[in-house]
CSV table of C-alpha atoms in Angstrom, one decimal:
chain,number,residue,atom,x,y,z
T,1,UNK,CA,17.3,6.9,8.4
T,2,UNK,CA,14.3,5.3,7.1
T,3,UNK,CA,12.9,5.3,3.5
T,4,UNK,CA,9.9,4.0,1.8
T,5,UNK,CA,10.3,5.2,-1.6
T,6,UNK,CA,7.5,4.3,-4.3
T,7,UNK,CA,7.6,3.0,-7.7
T,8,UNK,CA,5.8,2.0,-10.5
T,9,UNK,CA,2.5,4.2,-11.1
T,10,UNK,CA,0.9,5.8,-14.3
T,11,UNK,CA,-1.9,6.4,-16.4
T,12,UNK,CA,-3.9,3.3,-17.3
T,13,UNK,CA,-7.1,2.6,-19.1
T,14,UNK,CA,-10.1,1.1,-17.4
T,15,UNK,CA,-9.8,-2.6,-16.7
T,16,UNK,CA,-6.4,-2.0,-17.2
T,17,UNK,CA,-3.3,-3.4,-14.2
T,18,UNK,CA,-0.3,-1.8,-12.6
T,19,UNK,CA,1.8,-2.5,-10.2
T,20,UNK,CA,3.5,-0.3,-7.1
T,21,UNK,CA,6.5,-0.9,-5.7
T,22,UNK,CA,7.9,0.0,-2.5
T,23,UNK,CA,11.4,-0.6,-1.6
T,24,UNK,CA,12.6,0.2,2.1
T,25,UNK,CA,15.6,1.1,3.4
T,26,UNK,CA,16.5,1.5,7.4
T,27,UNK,CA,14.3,-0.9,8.4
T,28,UNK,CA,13.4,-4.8,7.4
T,29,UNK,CA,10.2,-5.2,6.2
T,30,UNK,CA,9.7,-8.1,8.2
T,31,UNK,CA,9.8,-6.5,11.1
T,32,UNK,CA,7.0,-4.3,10.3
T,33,UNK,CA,2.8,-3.9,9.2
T,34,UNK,CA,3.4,-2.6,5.7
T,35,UNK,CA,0.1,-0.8,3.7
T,36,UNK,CA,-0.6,0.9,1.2
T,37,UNK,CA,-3.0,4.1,1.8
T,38,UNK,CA,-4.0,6.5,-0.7
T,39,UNK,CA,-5.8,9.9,-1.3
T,40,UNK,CA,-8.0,11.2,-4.1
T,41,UNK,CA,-8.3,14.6,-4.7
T,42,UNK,CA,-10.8,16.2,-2.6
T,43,UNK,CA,-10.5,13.5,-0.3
T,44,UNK,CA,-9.4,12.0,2.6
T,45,UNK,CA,-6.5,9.1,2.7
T,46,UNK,CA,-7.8,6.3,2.7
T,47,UNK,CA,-6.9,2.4,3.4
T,48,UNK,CA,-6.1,0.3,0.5
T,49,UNK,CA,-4.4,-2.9,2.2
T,50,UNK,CA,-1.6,-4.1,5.0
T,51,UNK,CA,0.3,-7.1,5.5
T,52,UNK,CA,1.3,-7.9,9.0
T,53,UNK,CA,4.6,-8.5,9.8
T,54,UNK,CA,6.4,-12.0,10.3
T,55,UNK,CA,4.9,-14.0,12.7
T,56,UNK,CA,1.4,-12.9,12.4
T,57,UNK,CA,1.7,-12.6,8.2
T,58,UNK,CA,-2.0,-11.9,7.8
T,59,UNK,CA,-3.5,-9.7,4.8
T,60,UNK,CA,-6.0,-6.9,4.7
T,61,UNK,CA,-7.7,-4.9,2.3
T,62,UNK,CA,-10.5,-2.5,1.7
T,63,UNK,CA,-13.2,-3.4,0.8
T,64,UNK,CA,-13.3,-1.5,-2.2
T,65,UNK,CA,-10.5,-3.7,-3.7
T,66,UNK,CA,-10.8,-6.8,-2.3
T,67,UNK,CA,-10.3,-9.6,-5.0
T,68,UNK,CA,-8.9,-6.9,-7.0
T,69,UNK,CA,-5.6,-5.7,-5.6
T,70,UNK,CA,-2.9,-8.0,-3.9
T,71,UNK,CA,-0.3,-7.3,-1.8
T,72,UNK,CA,3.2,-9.4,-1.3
T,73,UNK,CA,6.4,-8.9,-0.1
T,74,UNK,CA,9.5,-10.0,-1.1
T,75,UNK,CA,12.0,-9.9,2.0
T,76,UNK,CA,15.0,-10.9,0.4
T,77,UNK,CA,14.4,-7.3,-1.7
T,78,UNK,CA,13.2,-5.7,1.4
T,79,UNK,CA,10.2,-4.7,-0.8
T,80,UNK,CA,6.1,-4.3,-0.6
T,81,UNK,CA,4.6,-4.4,-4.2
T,82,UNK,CA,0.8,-3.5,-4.8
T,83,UNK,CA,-0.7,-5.4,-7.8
T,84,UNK,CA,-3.9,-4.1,-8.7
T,85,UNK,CA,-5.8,-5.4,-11.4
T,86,UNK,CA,-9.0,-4.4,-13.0
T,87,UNK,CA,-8.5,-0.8,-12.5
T,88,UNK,CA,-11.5,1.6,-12.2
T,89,UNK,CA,-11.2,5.7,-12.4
T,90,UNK,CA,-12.5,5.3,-8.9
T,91,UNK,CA,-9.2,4.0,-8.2
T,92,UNK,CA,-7.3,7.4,-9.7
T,93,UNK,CA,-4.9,9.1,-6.9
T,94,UNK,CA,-1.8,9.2,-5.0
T,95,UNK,CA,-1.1,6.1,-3.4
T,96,UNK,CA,1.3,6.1,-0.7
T,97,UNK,CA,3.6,3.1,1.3
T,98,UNK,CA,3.7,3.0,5.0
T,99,UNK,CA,5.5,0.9,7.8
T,100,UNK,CA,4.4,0.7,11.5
T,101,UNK,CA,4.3,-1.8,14.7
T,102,UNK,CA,0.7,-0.9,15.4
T,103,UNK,CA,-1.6,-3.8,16.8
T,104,UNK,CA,-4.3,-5.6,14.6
T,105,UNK,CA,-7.0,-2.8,15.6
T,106,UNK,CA,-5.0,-0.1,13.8
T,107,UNK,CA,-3.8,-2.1,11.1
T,108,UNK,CA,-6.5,0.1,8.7
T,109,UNK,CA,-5.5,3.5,10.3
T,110,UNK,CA,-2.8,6.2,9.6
T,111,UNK,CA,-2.0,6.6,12.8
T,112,UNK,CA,-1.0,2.7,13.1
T,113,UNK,CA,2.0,3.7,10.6
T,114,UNK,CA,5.3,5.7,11.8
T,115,UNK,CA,7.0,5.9,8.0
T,116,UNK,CA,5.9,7.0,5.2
T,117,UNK,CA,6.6,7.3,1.3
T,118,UNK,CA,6.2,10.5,-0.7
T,119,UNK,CA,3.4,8.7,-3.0
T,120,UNK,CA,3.0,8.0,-6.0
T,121,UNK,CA,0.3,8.9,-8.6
T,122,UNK,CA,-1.8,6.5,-10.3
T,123,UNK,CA,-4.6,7.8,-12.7
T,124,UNK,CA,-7.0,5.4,-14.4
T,125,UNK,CA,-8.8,7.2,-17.4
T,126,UNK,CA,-9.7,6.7,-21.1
């Protein structure tokens, strides 16, 4: 049985960094496209970044956080970990971990992803 389950969100100020975790269990990480999506209220999900797995190991990211938010993995963990620095309220909502073996041309879509985490929340106010 696979699980994605999410760590590591919060309340942070403005300017302020956190960072998601998302450890995986039933599958290897390396094996797989891992993103993060995430959903505001009122609003759709939305794409926040992907890492394709081994062999093609290329990163994506909206551009709404490019240069802002990094994603790594750490296979010997079997873990995805979102960093994202200089937080804005724009960035407040559930963000969620996915896994899938999509091709590049869905690498920013839901439907590119087969598993999914149960989100996390992460609110940015003052």
């Amino acid at each position: 049985q696979v699980q994605l389950v999410e760590s590591g969100g919060g309340l942070v100020q403005p300017g302020g960094s956190l960072r998601l975790s998302c450890v995986a269990s039933g599958l290897t990480v390396t094996q797989y496209n891992m993103a993060w999506f995430r959903q505001a209220p009122g609003k759709e999900r939305e794409f926040v970044g992907a890492v394709r797995r081994l062999g093609a190991n290329t990163y994506h990211y909206a551009d709404s956080v490019k240069g802002r938010f990094t994603i790594s993995r750490d296979n010997a963990k079997n873990t995805v970990t979102l960093q994202m620095n200089r937080l804005i309220p724009e960035d407040t909502a559930l963000y969620y971990c996915a896994a899938g073996q999509s091709i590049l041309s869905a690498i920013r879509t839901e439907t590119g992803y087969k598993y999914w985490g149960q989100g996390i929340q992460v609110t940015v106010s003052s």
